[in-house]
């Protein structure tokens, strides 16, 4: 057991997966010699050689396109898109090709490929280094979409994704790489070294894709969150003293509807959080699923707290980010008796 | 004052539209046998001329000429002729089946049969092709059953891909034929990845990428060239220049400035143009490129110069945008007629044997069609089960799809 940052946990997952399976190859922009701009692949090229971890041209459609070919051959490519915001040139390859290969060939060809991409804001990245495009993937049949919120899950989910027979998108909240950021940008950063979810098993393990986790048990309102918003929700619950049950979805597709349903039926209230823009965001899907499954148990309308429907701003980052104040207000609002 | 002239937009136009007299006088056709054949391991910068010439082996009298000739034994050539004839007959039957309403759509290969049929024989079993929709010759020359192809075209109960794709979107891994996509150009770069994977694994297999003249304008063409060049991927990059992308002439994809093959030069990838209607030339050039790839010398870009004699698909009427006579004026002739003439010239074939072969092939294709129709057609069924629609989205069906399948009543 070691105390690791999320970056170290992801690096460790790559390392162990490459060690146990020769088919795992890791590549992307700045991923090889340098070890990635966020250092998630540090040391892999030195350990496994240039044919298993290498630098790639700045060409996202080529990154994913070649990965599909490698996966079809029988390798297990793990490709890093440097920022989720750079994914768009590869969108055709992801949507029309990777996601559908198994179905369109009736299993003749498959695409066991992992696409990692740092996501979300909070680092003054402006509109081209802050986006959360998860809904653009959850809308696509054939993809799995996961979002870790801590080092333990980041390692387990990456290992599970590499073993998975289908393409898995991993959105890594970059603001969580070095600590469990809770939205209080004006306070010192708490490092993972002091957090229980920063305790990472040294051995290889997987975290099941499709299973959510309860981060705080509560009786009054269910909060559905993933990535950075899990930590914002925990802080908001503490600050408002609302007895919230906070569910860390971890996997958006497949979704752990069973856990969500059980929780909402217990609490009778639901608040949905994400950093991405609101309209047609994944929160709309969550909200629809909850009302379909739990309508007669609901005592208040479902509320979404999300980023605004604007491009992610630079100077106004903290006016955009759905921080603990906005989340806290939503918790109080669903608890109002009237 | 020099910058005061109003600018105008240059939009390239083909030389010939409906009602015009086709004129290919500006299209340079090198004499068969005259284009040099450098050693396959020659550096790209020393063979730049090959991107502007056209490798041709068969001359107008059917004689095989020059340094690219002689890659075939007589028996193999008879097979080659039979493959092309089978493809043409297959196309004819399936076009008719589409008109009879037995399927929704079809795409034929008329005039382009040599490209895929000859190329297939230059590669080995285990190599992987990433084809476009006009390379069924790869399957036929590789011995894939005609009945199975038709089962796919009819989306019937025996369709190997369970009715999930439009007709002719075959998938045949065991025959080195990657699942077809309708999004053009995407597979060009996937082939490069497959080749990279072979190299990463220390394998001996190579990949072949296929793209049309029009689709070279896609960004994935550029992506493929960059990755192929950077990693010296063992992949043969084929551009089939059949002059027309639906109604758009090839000049729209490249301007009228250069050849498609010349695009290889900026990437340091050796590039070569070949007479795509010359079965012998296609095979010789493919073998040359395969030798480069297999010996670790990386990719080769081949431009197959040919002509799409038929419509783009059954949904297309070419008389609306090009002169009807254009195909007859095409200077590179018909691939089947040219190989037939060659075989006759070397006393391996005769008109009588040709007629006899035509009749045999007709029977063979008709028999396959009967067999396929016993498994159903798109209209008459039996069709794949609607339940199948929910399978293979993922290896294991997730709960939300199970629920939807149940809701749908399957």
XYZ file of C-alpha atoms in Angstrom:
748
model
C 0.000 0.000 0.000
C 1.391 3.401 -0.973
C 0.101 6.965 -0.851
C -0.069 8.026 -4.479
C -1.320 11.015 -6.412
C -3.776 10.302 -9.190
C -0.963 10.810 -11.682
C 1.208 8.240 -9.927
C -1.695 5.815 -9.689
C -2.354 6.111 -13.440
C 1.335 5.702 -14.216
C 1.400 2.637 -11.977
C -1.638 1.125 -13.717
C 0.072 1.502 -17.114
C 3.234 -0.021 -15.705
C 1.556 -3.088 -14.225
C -0.670 -3.644 -17.254
C 2.323 -3.462 -19.598
C 4.261 -5.839 -17.391
C 1.584 -8.519 -17.357
C 0.450 -8.237 -20.976
C 2.786 -7.769 -23.966
C -0.131 -6.625 -26.078
C -0.471 -3.350 -24.164
C 1.070 -0.431 -26.054
C 0.923 3.178 -24.886
C 1.309 6.220 -27.106
C 0.243 9.794 -27.662
C 1.599 13.304 -27.935
C 4.627 13.774 -25.603
C 3.848 10.394 -24.048
C 7.081 8.548 -24.871
C 10.471 9.949 -23.942
C 9.090 12.776 -21.807
C 6.350 10.712 -20.129
C 3.369 12.944 -20.885
C 2.682 16.592 -20.138
C 0.946 15.457 -16.926
C 3.569 12.710 -16.372
C 1.025 9.860 -16.453
C 3.335 7.729 -18.618
C 6.639 8.677 -17.018
C 9.352 6.037 -17.261
C 7.345 3.598 -19.385
C 9.417 4.034 -22.530
C 12.624 3.603 -20.543
C 11.262 0.406 -19.009
C 9.424 -1.211 -21.921
C 11.202 0.191 -24.967
C 10.201 2.494 -27.796
C 7.961 0.016 -29.571
C 5.623 -0.253 -26.569
C 5.552 3.373 -25.432
C 6.217 6.078 -27.968
C 5.649 9.654 -29.053
C 3.052 10.288 -31.727
C 2.469 13.072 -34.229
C 0.056 15.844 -33.222
C -2.838 14.247 -35.036
C -5.756 12.984 -32.978
C -7.621 11.270 -35.801
C -4.389 9.460 -36.571
C -3.889 8.527 -32.920
C -7.300 6.918 -32.685
C -7.321 5.612 -36.263
C -4.042 3.770 -35.805
C -5.229 2.545 -32.397
C -8.284 0.963 -34.018
C -6.012 -0.820 -36.482
C -3.777 -2.019 -33.654
C -6.741 -3.231 -31.617
C -8.147 -5.044 -34.652
C -4.759 -6.702 -35.072
C -4.921 -7.971 -31.495
C -2.944 -5.450 -29.453
C -4.331 -3.479 -26.506
C -3.575 0.145 -27.369
C -3.851 2.780 -24.634
C -3.904 6.182 -26.282
C -3.614 9.526 -24.524
C -5.368 12.547 -25.974
C -3.416 15.357 -24.332
C -6.521 17.355 -23.393
C -10.125 16.235 -23.915
C -10.562 19.536 -25.758
C -8.289 18.183 -28.537
C -10.468 15.155 -29.147
C -12.691 16.581 -31.877
C -10.521 15.719 -34.912
C -10.728 12.088 -33.696
C -14.474 12.119 -33.121
C -15.296 10.406 -36.418
C -12.824 7.625 -35.665
C -14.287 7.190 -32.169
C -17.973 7.364 -33.088
C -18.149 5.828 -36.552
C -15.356 3.310 -36.211
C -14.165 2.310 -32.717
C -17.648 2.270 -31.203
C -19.292 0.284 -33.980
C -16.668 -2.144 -35.185
C -17.875 -5.112 -33.128
C -21.505 -4.543 -34.052
C -21.073 -3.837 -37.734
C -18.863 -6.894 -38.235
C -20.910 -9.096 -35.880
C -17.853 -9.670 -33.742
C -15.554 -10.510 -36.675
C -13.409 -7.515 -35.648
C -13.315 -5.819 -32.258
C -11.735 -2.731 -30.756
C -10.330 -3.325 -27.268
C -8.827 0.127 -26.952
C -8.485 2.645 -24.136
C -8.649 6.370 -24.809
C -7.523 8.499 -21.880
C -8.069 12.223 -21.808
C -7.565 14.829 -19.082
C -10.820 16.679 -18.660
C -12.500 19.499 -16.759
C -11.473 22.914 -15.574
C -10.015 24.594 -12.581
C -6.520 25.146 -13.961
C -7.060 28.434 -15.799
C -7.115 26.537 -19.056
C -9.692 28.684 -20.792
C -12.038 27.225 -23.351
C -9.488 24.897 -24.991
C -8.087 23.150 -21.906
C -11.106 22.865 -19.603
C -13.952 21.102 -21.350
C -15.914 18.115 -20.113
C -17.193 16.394 -23.267
C -18.569 13.243 -21.615
C -22.054 13.649 -23.083
C -20.557 13.487 -26.577
C -19.446 9.954 -25.722
C -22.341 8.734 -23.589
C -24.642 9.420 -26.554
C -22.745 6.900 -28.679
C -23.752 3.233 -28.687
C -20.750 0.991 -28.236
C -18.569 3.132 -25.984
C -17.971 2.798 -22.273
C -17.295 6.022 -20.413
C -15.657 6.247 -16.999
C -14.580 9.169 -14.807
C -12.416 8.423 -11.761
C -12.500 10.762 -8.773
C -9.500 9.472 -6.823
C -6.196 7.565 -7.164
C -7.628 4.186 -6.073
C -10.294 4.215 -8.747
C -8.037 5.796 -11.351
C -5.747 2.785 -11.143
C -8.480 0.172 -10.908
C -10.580 1.642 -13.690
C -7.598 1.990 -16.038
C -6.616 -1.638 -15.450
C -10.225 -2.712 -15.999
C -10.443 -0.612 -19.161
C -7.292 -2.219 -20.557
C -8.770 -5.680 -19.918
C -12.138 -4.687 -21.378
C -12.958 -6.194 -24.790
C -14.542 -2.924 -25.972
C -13.401 0.695 -26.382
C -13.365 2.595 -23.093
C -13.065 6.367 -22.762
C -11.458 7.502 -19.515
C -12.012 11.127 -18.645
C -9.463 12.071 -16.000
C -10.369 15.245 -14.091
C -7.046 17.045 -14.318
C -7.825 19.266 -11.329
C -7.845 16.081 -9.239
C -4.447 14.866 -10.451
C -2.669 16.264 -7.398
C -5.368 16.470 -4.766
C -9.086 16.124 -3.958
C -10.053 19.601 -5.100
C -13.380 20.622 -3.534
C -14.066 23.861 -5.387
C -12.594 26.191 -2.773
C -9.987 27.590 -5.112
C -8.911 30.205 -2.609
C -7.818 27.661 -0.008
C -4.608 25.589 0.075
C -4.718 22.353 -1.910
C -5.072 19.200 0.157
C -2.683 16.601 -1.277
C -3.699 12.987 -1.986
C -0.963 11.976 0.469
C -3.328 12.771 3.299
C -6.479 11.291 1.784
C -7.722 7.744 2.379
C -8.518 7.293 -1.327
C -4.885 8.189 -2.046
C -3.941 4.861 -0.476
C -3.330 2.628 -3.445
C -2.694 -1.095 -3.376
C 0.744 -1.912 -4.843
C -0.567 -4.969 -6.659
C -2.498 -5.082 -9.903
C -6.267 -4.838 -9.409
C -9.333 -3.800 -11.347
C -12.326 -1.691 -10.380
C -15.469 -2.980 -12.049
C -16.728 -0.708 -14.822
C -20.427 -0.035 -14.247
C -20.413 0.096 -10.476
C -20.879 3.359 -8.573
C -19.662 4.031 -5.021
C -21.327 5.779 -2.118
C -18.889 8.392 -0.787
C -21.176 9.640 1.979
C -24.216 7.919 3.315
C -27.209 10.115 4.033
C -30.964 10.076 4.453
C -32.337 13.302 2.977
C -31.125 13.821 -0.584
C -29.224 11.796 -3.157
C -26.440 13.636 -4.974
C -25.294 12.138 -8.266
C -21.791 13.280 -9.133
C -18.600 12.158 -10.854
C -15.019 13.388 -11.069
C -14.252 16.694 -9.401
C -17.867 17.285 -8.452
C -17.769 14.370 -5.995
C -15.424 16.372 -3.777
C -17.402 19.568 -4.239
C -20.526 17.682 -3.156
C -18.838 16.295 -0.031
C -17.785 19.789 1.008
C -21.186 21.286 0.247
C -22.898 18.632 2.383
C -20.556 19.329 5.248
C -20.995 23.089 4.991
C -24.785 23.020 4.732
C -25.231 20.132 7.162
C -27.729 18.603 4.776
C -27.708 14.830 5.243
C -26.884 14.022 1.653
C -26.098 10.618 0.211
C -23.324 11.240 -2.287
C -22.940 8.758 -5.095
C -19.747 8.772 -7.136
C -20.937 7.307 -10.427
C -17.411 6.359 -11.607
C -18.913 4.855 -14.760
C -21.419 6.791 -16.882
C -21.871 3.997 -19.428
C -22.781 1.483 -18.176
C -24.610 3.321 -15.432
C -25.233 1.804 -11.998
C -28.946 2.526 -12.068
C -29.557 -0.028 -9.366
C -27.596 1.935 -6.772
C -29.062 5.245 -7.928
C -32.611 3.943 -7.748
C -32.184 2.433 -4.289
C -30.736 5.667 -2.944
C -33.338 8.020 -4.436
C -36.176 5.776 -3.264
C -34.687 6.048 0.204
C -34.084 9.825 0.259
C -36.911 11.037 -2.011
C -34.788 13.843 -3.394
C -32.099 14.125 -6.042
C -29.515 16.704 -7.081
C -27.418 16.064 -10.187
C -23.986 17.646 -10.621
C -21.509 18.107 -13.425
C -18.998 20.598 -14.626
C -20.016 20.341 -18.275
C -22.538 22.692 -19.861
C -26.120 22.111 -18.810
C -28.271 21.688 -21.904
C -28.232 18.104 -23.211
C -25.545 17.326 -20.655
C -25.273 13.941 -18.962
C -27.248 15.434 -16.074
C -30.300 15.571 -18.323
C -29.981 11.815 -18.858
C -29.546 11.195 -15.133
C -32.515 13.360 -14.330
C -34.684 11.526 -16.872
C -33.596 8.111 -15.621
C -34.288 9.039 -12.002
C -37.785 10.325 -12.724
C -38.596 7.265 -14.863
C -37.497 4.940 -12.063
C -38.431 6.933 -8.944
C -41.126 9.492 -9.822
C -43.564 8.378 -7.148
C -40.861 8.513 -4.490
C -39.792 12.070 -5.249
C -40.708 14.818 -2.812
C -39.091 17.651 -4.761
C -38.119 18.353 -8.356
C -34.708 17.055 -9.429
C -32.201 19.893 -9.637
C -29.161 20.074 -11.869
C -26.130 22.120 -10.859
C -23.729 22.372 -13.783
C -21.450 24.658 -15.745
C -23.276 27.425 -17.586
C -24.135 27.063 -21.268
C -21.189 29.204 -22.316
C -17.700 28.351 -23.488
C -15.429 27.751 -20.488
C -14.051 31.207 -19.607
C -10.525 32.060 -18.535
C -10.691 34.998 -16.131
C -14.196 34.122 -14.944
C -13.329 30.497 -14.231
C -14.702 30.525 -10.673
C -17.932 32.165 -11.745
C -18.382 29.337 -14.208
C -17.324 26.403 -12.052
C -20.265 24.937 -10.053
C -18.557 25.281 -6.680
C -19.688 24.426 -3.134
C -21.793 27.578 -2.776
C -24.003 26.728 -5.747
C -24.177 23.062 -4.821
C -24.974 23.956 -1.199
C -27.769 26.259 -2.310
C -29.263 23.436 -4.371
C -29.126 21.040 -1.408
C -30.940 23.543 0.759
C -33.429 24.288 -1.957
C -34.561 20.662 -2.367
C -34.916 20.402 1.426
C -37.285 23.377 1.661
C -40.680 22.434 3.090
C -43.409 24.197 1.159
C -2.182 49.020 -59.049
C -1.241 45.360 -59.309
C -3.551 44.434 -56.426
C -6.573 46.314 -57.664
C -7.881 43.548 -59.960
C -10.976 41.827 -58.502
C -10.121 38.270 -57.535
C -12.014 35.310 -58.938
C -12.386 31.847 -57.488
C -10.878 29.034 -59.477
C -13.161 26.015 -59.616
C -11.708 23.145 -61.662
C -13.967 21.636 -64.334
C -13.632 18.296 -66.109
C -12.814 18.371 -69.792
C -16.059 16.783 -70.762
C -19.701 17.055 -69.703
C -22.896 15.505 -71.153
C -23.195 16.455 -74.812
C -19.455 17.095 -75.215
C -17.121 14.881 -77.192
C -14.741 13.114 -74.820
C -11.157 14.167 -75.286
C -8.335 12.382 -73.504
C -5.612 13.867 -75.691
C -4.173 15.642 -72.664
C -3.919 12.363 -70.761
C -0.421 11.023 -71.272
C -0.227 7.271 -71.703
C 3.342 5.978 -71.609
C 4.253 3.183 -73.999
C 3.910 -0.239 -72.331
C 7.208 -1.515 -70.998
C 8.953 1.844 -71.027
C 8.674 2.812 -67.362
C 11.756 1.695 -65.471
C 11.661 -0.827 -62.648
C 14.083 0.219 -59.918
C 15.138 -2.137 -57.164
C 12.328 -2.204 -54.554
C 14.714 -0.971 -51.903
C 15.692 2.179 -53.804
C 15.449 5.387 -51.759
C 12.251 7.376 -52.386
C 14.133 10.444 -53.604
C 15.700 8.398 -56.414
C 12.394 7.255 -57.896
C 10.380 10.442 -57.967
C 9.700 10.026 -61.675
C 7.495 6.989 -60.967
C 4.855 9.236 -59.406
C 4.364 11.003 -62.740
C 4.645 8.115 -65.149
C 2.345 5.070 -65.455
C 3.699 1.543 -65.171
C 2.245 -0.472 -68.034
C 3.041 -4.008 -69.097
C 0.393 -4.969 -71.663
C 0.549 -3.112 -74.950
C -2.295 -2.594 -77.432
C -1.632 -5.986 -79.042
C -1.785 -7.824 -75.732
C 1.937 -8.371 -75.515
C 3.692 -8.170 -72.136
C 6.576 -5.736 -72.348
C 9.409 -4.348 -70.270
C 10.968 -4.807 -66.850
C 7.680 -5.163 -64.922
C 6.560 -8.172 -66.970
C 7.017 -11.798 -65.968
C 5.641 -11.925 -62.408
C 3.095 -14.579 -63.388
C 2.982 -18.168 -64.544
C 0.496 -18.958 -67.278
C -1.830 -20.969 -65.011
C -2.059 -18.139 -62.489
C -2.974 -15.747 -65.279
C -5.856 -17.980 -66.298
C -7.027 -17.829 -62.689
C -6.720 -14.050 -62.797
C -8.874 -13.812 -65.896
C -11.438 -16.051 -64.259
C -11.497 -13.896 -61.099
C -12.187 -10.757 -63.111
C -14.840 -12.462 -65.214
C -16.472 -13.829 -62.074
C -16.537 -10.385 -60.493
C -18.127 -8.870 -63.591
C -20.756 -11.596 -63.773
C -21.388 -11.330 -60.037
C -21.902 -7.573 -60.419
C -24.295 -8.107 -63.282
C -26.414 -10.573 -61.317
C -26.483 -8.428 -58.204
C -27.381 -5.271 -60.142
C -30.323 -7.169 -61.539
C -31.249 -8.503 -58.118
C -31.289 -4.939 -56.824
C -33.539 -3.823 -59.691
C -35.825 -6.751 -58.919
C -36.149 -5.409 -55.397
C -34.318 -8.281 -53.748
C -31.970 -5.858 -52.025
C -31.738 -2.145 -51.384
C -28.468 -1.172 -52.992
C -25.463 -2.349 -54.956
C -22.105 -1.059 -56.157
C -20.394 -2.546 -59.180
C -16.750 -2.660 -60.299
C -17.185 -2.380 -64.063
C -13.862 -1.454 -65.656
C -11.928 -1.671 -62.384
C -11.797 -5.443 -61.958
C -8.030 -5.740 -62.407
C -7.132 -3.511 -59.472
C -8.287 -5.624 -56.532
C -8.145 -9.013 -58.319
C -4.490 -8.647 -59.288
C -3.448 -6.949 -56.080
C -4.864 -9.732 -53.910
C -2.555 -12.297 -55.481
C 0.518 -10.218 -54.635
C -0.284 -10.410 -50.916
C -0.320 -13.451 -48.680
C -2.897 -15.114 -46.504
C -2.697 -13.441 -43.101
C -2.077 -9.967 -44.538
C -4.933 -7.523 -43.950
C -6.744 -5.325 -46.449
C -8.663 -2.248 -45.356
C -10.821 -1.921 -48.464
C -13.270 0.606 -49.789
C -16.619 -0.445 -51.213
C -15.150 -1.217 -54.642
C -12.676 -3.959 -53.798
C -14.834 -7.085 -53.761
C -12.212 -8.469 -56.160
C -10.086 -9.045 -53.066
C -12.668 -11.505 -51.804
C -13.260 -13.240 -55.102
C -9.554 -13.582 -55.890
C -9.038 -14.817 -52.326
C -11.537 -17.629 -52.716
C -14.300 -16.232 -50.493
C -17.604 -17.992 -51.223
C -19.895 -16.109 -53.611
C -22.912 -17.370 -51.705
C -21.680 -15.780 -48.486
C -21.177 -12.458 -50.289
C -24.726 -12.663 -51.565
C -26.062 -13.583 -48.136
C -24.610 -10.269 -46.958
C -26.043 -8.383 -49.940
C -29.493 -9.834 -49.241
C -29.223 -9.244 -45.447
C -30.747 -12.686 -45.148
C -30.818 -15.228 -42.338
C -27.329 -16.453 -43.277
C -25.778 -12.970 -43.518
C -22.534 -13.246 -41.524
C -23.034 -9.710 -40.213
C -26.683 -10.296 -39.332
C -28.280 -7.634 -41.484
C -26.530 -4.792 -39.719
C -24.899 -3.151 -42.708
C -25.894 -2.026 -46.188
C -25.240 -4.400 -49.059
C -21.586 -4.976 -50.021
C -20.251 -3.855 -46.613
C -18.584 -7.229 -46.130
C -16.392 -8.295 -43.228
C -14.131 -11.327 -43.574
C -11.261 -11.456 -41.133
C -10.210 -14.967 -42.131
C -9.839 -13.726 -45.695
C -7.847 -10.621 -44.748
C -10.755 -8.297 -45.490
C -11.466 -5.663 -42.828
C -15.055 -4.698 -42.032
C -16.195 -1.984 -44.439
C -17.145 1.475 -43.285
C -19.233 3.966 -45.200
C -17.279 6.894 -43.763
C -14.676 7.485 -46.399
C -10.990 7.545 -45.640
C -11.269 6.428 -42.019
C -9.793 3.032 -42.774
C -6.746 4.350 -44.588
C -5.167 5.278 -41.258
C -6.475 2.164 -39.490
C -4.500 0.076 -41.965
C -1.392 1.978 -40.935
C -2.144 1.109 -37.295
C -2.591 -2.552 -38.215
C 0.792 -2.497 -39.954
C 2.377 -0.769 -36.962
C 0.931 -3.486 -34.724
C 2.507 -6.175 -36.897
C 5.867 -4.416 -36.566
C 5.435 -3.927 -32.809
C 4.684 -7.644 -32.490
C 7.663 -8.736 -34.600
C 5.246 -10.352 -37.049
C 5.821 -10.793 -40.808
C 2.377 -9.686 -41.974
C 1.670 -6.478 -43.847
C -1.416 -4.336 -44.359
C -2.962 -2.788 -47.443
C -4.915 0.473 -47.213
C -7.437 1.445 -49.875
C -8.949 4.817 -50.708
C -10.573 6.476 -53.718
C -9.358 9.567 -55.558
C -12.091 11.731 -54.047
C -11.461 10.608 -50.473
C -7.774 11.514 -50.573
C -9.068 14.976 -49.702
C -10.136 13.666 -46.280
C -7.959 14.530 -43.293
C -7.518 10.829 -42.566
C -5.502 10.522 -45.780
C -3.055 13.035 -44.362
C -3.117 11.272 -40.976
C -2.296 7.958 -42.615
C 0.574 9.451 -44.590
C 2.062 11.084 -41.482
C 1.914 7.935 -39.364
C 3.049 5.671 -42.224
C 6.010 7.907 -42.867
C 6.985 8.459 -39.231
C 6.927 4.790 -38.237
C 7.854 3.270 -41.640
C 4.753 1.150 -41.247
C 4.555 -2.052 -43.308
C 1.524 -0.996 -45.292
C 0.790 -0.509 -48.967
C -1.252 2.649 -49.467
C -3.514 2.274 -52.495
C -5.337 5.122 -54.185
C -7.817 3.914 -56.765
C -8.165 6.844 -59.121
C -11.225 5.932 -61.164
C -11.653 9.565 -62.283
C -15.022 10.155 -60.602
C -16.235 10.586 -57.011
C -19.972 10.226 -57.644
C -20.460 13.303 -59.861
C -17.258 15.062 -58.879
C -14.294 14.676 -61.207
C -10.902 13.864 -59.731
C -9.623 17.418 -60.228
C -11.757 18.630 -57.338
C -9.831 16.440 -54.899
C -6.391 17.481 -56.068
C -6.671 20.491 -58.332
C -5.316 19.885 -61.792
C -1.815 20.565 -60.632
C -0.214 17.218 -59.984
C -0.858 13.481 -59.590
C -2.307 11.766 -56.533
C 0.816 9.637 -56.339
C 2.961 12.751 -56.012
C 1.365 13.362 -52.609
C 3.716 10.665 -51.307
C 6.799 12.761 -51.956
C 6.170 15.336 -49.257
C 6.130 12.478 -46.758
C 9.191 10.717 -48.128
C 7.007 7.791 -49.114
C 7.891 6.261 -52.470
C 5.010 6.693 -54.880
C 4.199 4.944 -58.094
C 1.425 5.143 -60.662
C 0.194 2.064 -62.376
C -2.179 1.293 -65.217
C -5.094 -0.009 -63.173
C -6.631 -1.711 -66.200
C -3.504 -3.772 -66.764
C -3.719 -6.925 -64.676
C -0.020 -7.685 -65.082
C 1.110 -4.188 -64.168
C -1.035 -4.002 -61.027
C 0.313 -7.331 -59.838
C 3.930 -6.404 -60.549
C 3.692 -3.070 -58.756
C 1.861 -4.615 -55.786
C 4.554 -7.249 -55.481
C 7.244 -4.567 -55.626
C 5.541 -2.606 -52.837
C 4.943 -5.747 -50.771
C 8.631 -6.586 -50.958
C 9.481 -3.129 -49.620
C 7.004 -3.451 -46.768
C 7.987 -6.979 -45.839
C 11.672 -6.177 -45.765
C 11.201 -3.360 -43.270
C 11.480 -0.524 -45.775
C 8.070 0.856 -44.984
C 5.154 2.115 -46.989
C 4.570 2.665 -50.667
C 1.871 4.845 -52.203
C 0.321 3.346 -55.334
C -2.044 5.275 -57.582
C -4.086 2.854 -59.680
C -5.178 4.812 -62.735
C -8.479 3.411 -63.921
C -11.976 4.430 -64.963
C -15.332 3.847 -63.297
C -17.301 2.626 -66.296
C -20.563 2.262 -64.375
C -22.483 4.467 -62.002
C -21.173 5.162 -58.516
C -23.940 2.928 -57.147
C -27.460 1.825 -57.980
C -28.568 5.232 -56.674
C -26.531 7.079 -59.283
C -27.119 8.064 -62.929
C -23.813 9.181 -64.445
C -25.426 10.436 -67.658
C -26.473 13.495 -65.646
C -22.893 14.712 -65.226
C -20.551 13.066 -67.711
C -20.616 12.227 -71.394
C -22.039 8.780 -72.125
C -19.221 8.042 -74.561
C -16.492 8.956 -72.102
C -15.961 5.357 -70.966
C -15.512 4.134 -74.541
C -12.861 6.776 -75.131
C -10.954 5.884 -71.984
C -7.425 5.271 -73.274
C -6.516 2.372 -70.954
C -9.182 0.040 -72.302
C -10.971 -2.788 -70.539
C -9.035 -4.987 -68.090
C -10.724 -8.247 -69.056
C -10.378 -7.669 -72.789
C -6.721 -6.766 -72.367
C -5.800 -9.841 -70.332
C -7.811 -12.026 -72.671
C -5.921 -10.631 -75.667
C -2.643 -11.308 -73.907
C -3.564 -14.902 -73.111
C -4.616 -15.458 -76.700
C -1.349 -13.927 -77.906
C 0.640 -16.451 -75.884
C -1.583 -19.330 -77.044
C -2.990 -19.943 -73.578
C -6.549 -18.973 -74.455
C -9.003 -18.654 -77.303
C -12.312 -17.002 -78.070
C -14.032 -20.365 -77.784
C -12.549 -21.095 -74.415
C -13.513 -17.610 -73.319
C -17.145 -18.180 -74.331
C -17.110 -21.498 -72.564
C -15.665 -19.901 -69.424
C -18.346 -17.210 -69.543
C -21.041 -19.864 -69.604
C -19.427 -21.765 -66.732
C -19.144 -18.624 -64.642
C -22.754 -17.714 -65.377
C -23.775 -21.104 -64.040
C -21.549 -20.801 -61.010
C -22.892 -17.371 -60.090
C -26.479 -18.354 -60.783
C -26.052 -21.418 -58.577
C -24.608 -19.267 -55.769
C -27.513 -16.868 -56.133
C -30.028 -19.672 -55.890
C -28.275 -20.964 -52.821
C -28.245 -17.499 -51.229
C -31.890 -16.834 -52.042
C -32.799 -20.045 -50.265
C -31.573 -18.214 -47.164
C -33.827 -15.285 -48.016
C -33.638 -11.837 -49.597
C -34.120 -8.409 -48.048
C -37.744 -8.378 -49.172
C -38.848 -11.991 -48.882
C -36.936 -13.016 -45.773
C -36.151 -14.960 -43.720
C -34.247 -12.072 -42.191
C -31.942 -12.009 -39.192
C -33.806 -11.771 -35.902
C -34.578 -8.288 -34.545
C -33.094 -9.614 -31.337
C -29.697 -9.608 -33.083
C -29.810 -5.816 -33.307
C -29.050 -5.619 -29.592
C -26.164 -8.089 -29.710
C -22.525 -7.094 -30.269
C -22.980 -3.461 -29.280
C -20.722 -4.610 -26.445
C -19.127 -7.997 -25.794
C -21.438 -8.328 -22.823
C -24.876 -6.708 -22.961
C -25.138 -3.963 -20.324
C -28.316 -3.617 -18.231
C -29.742 -0.663 -20.172
C -29.618 -2.587 -23.451
C -31.126 -5.664 -21.846
C -33.983 -3.483 -20.658
C -34.445 -1.946 -24.109
C -34.444 -5.342 -25.803
C -37.106 -6.464 -23.413
C -39.102 -3.288 -24.054
C -38.855 -3.926 -27.799
C -40.359 -7.339 -27.212
C -37.408 -9.522 -28.236
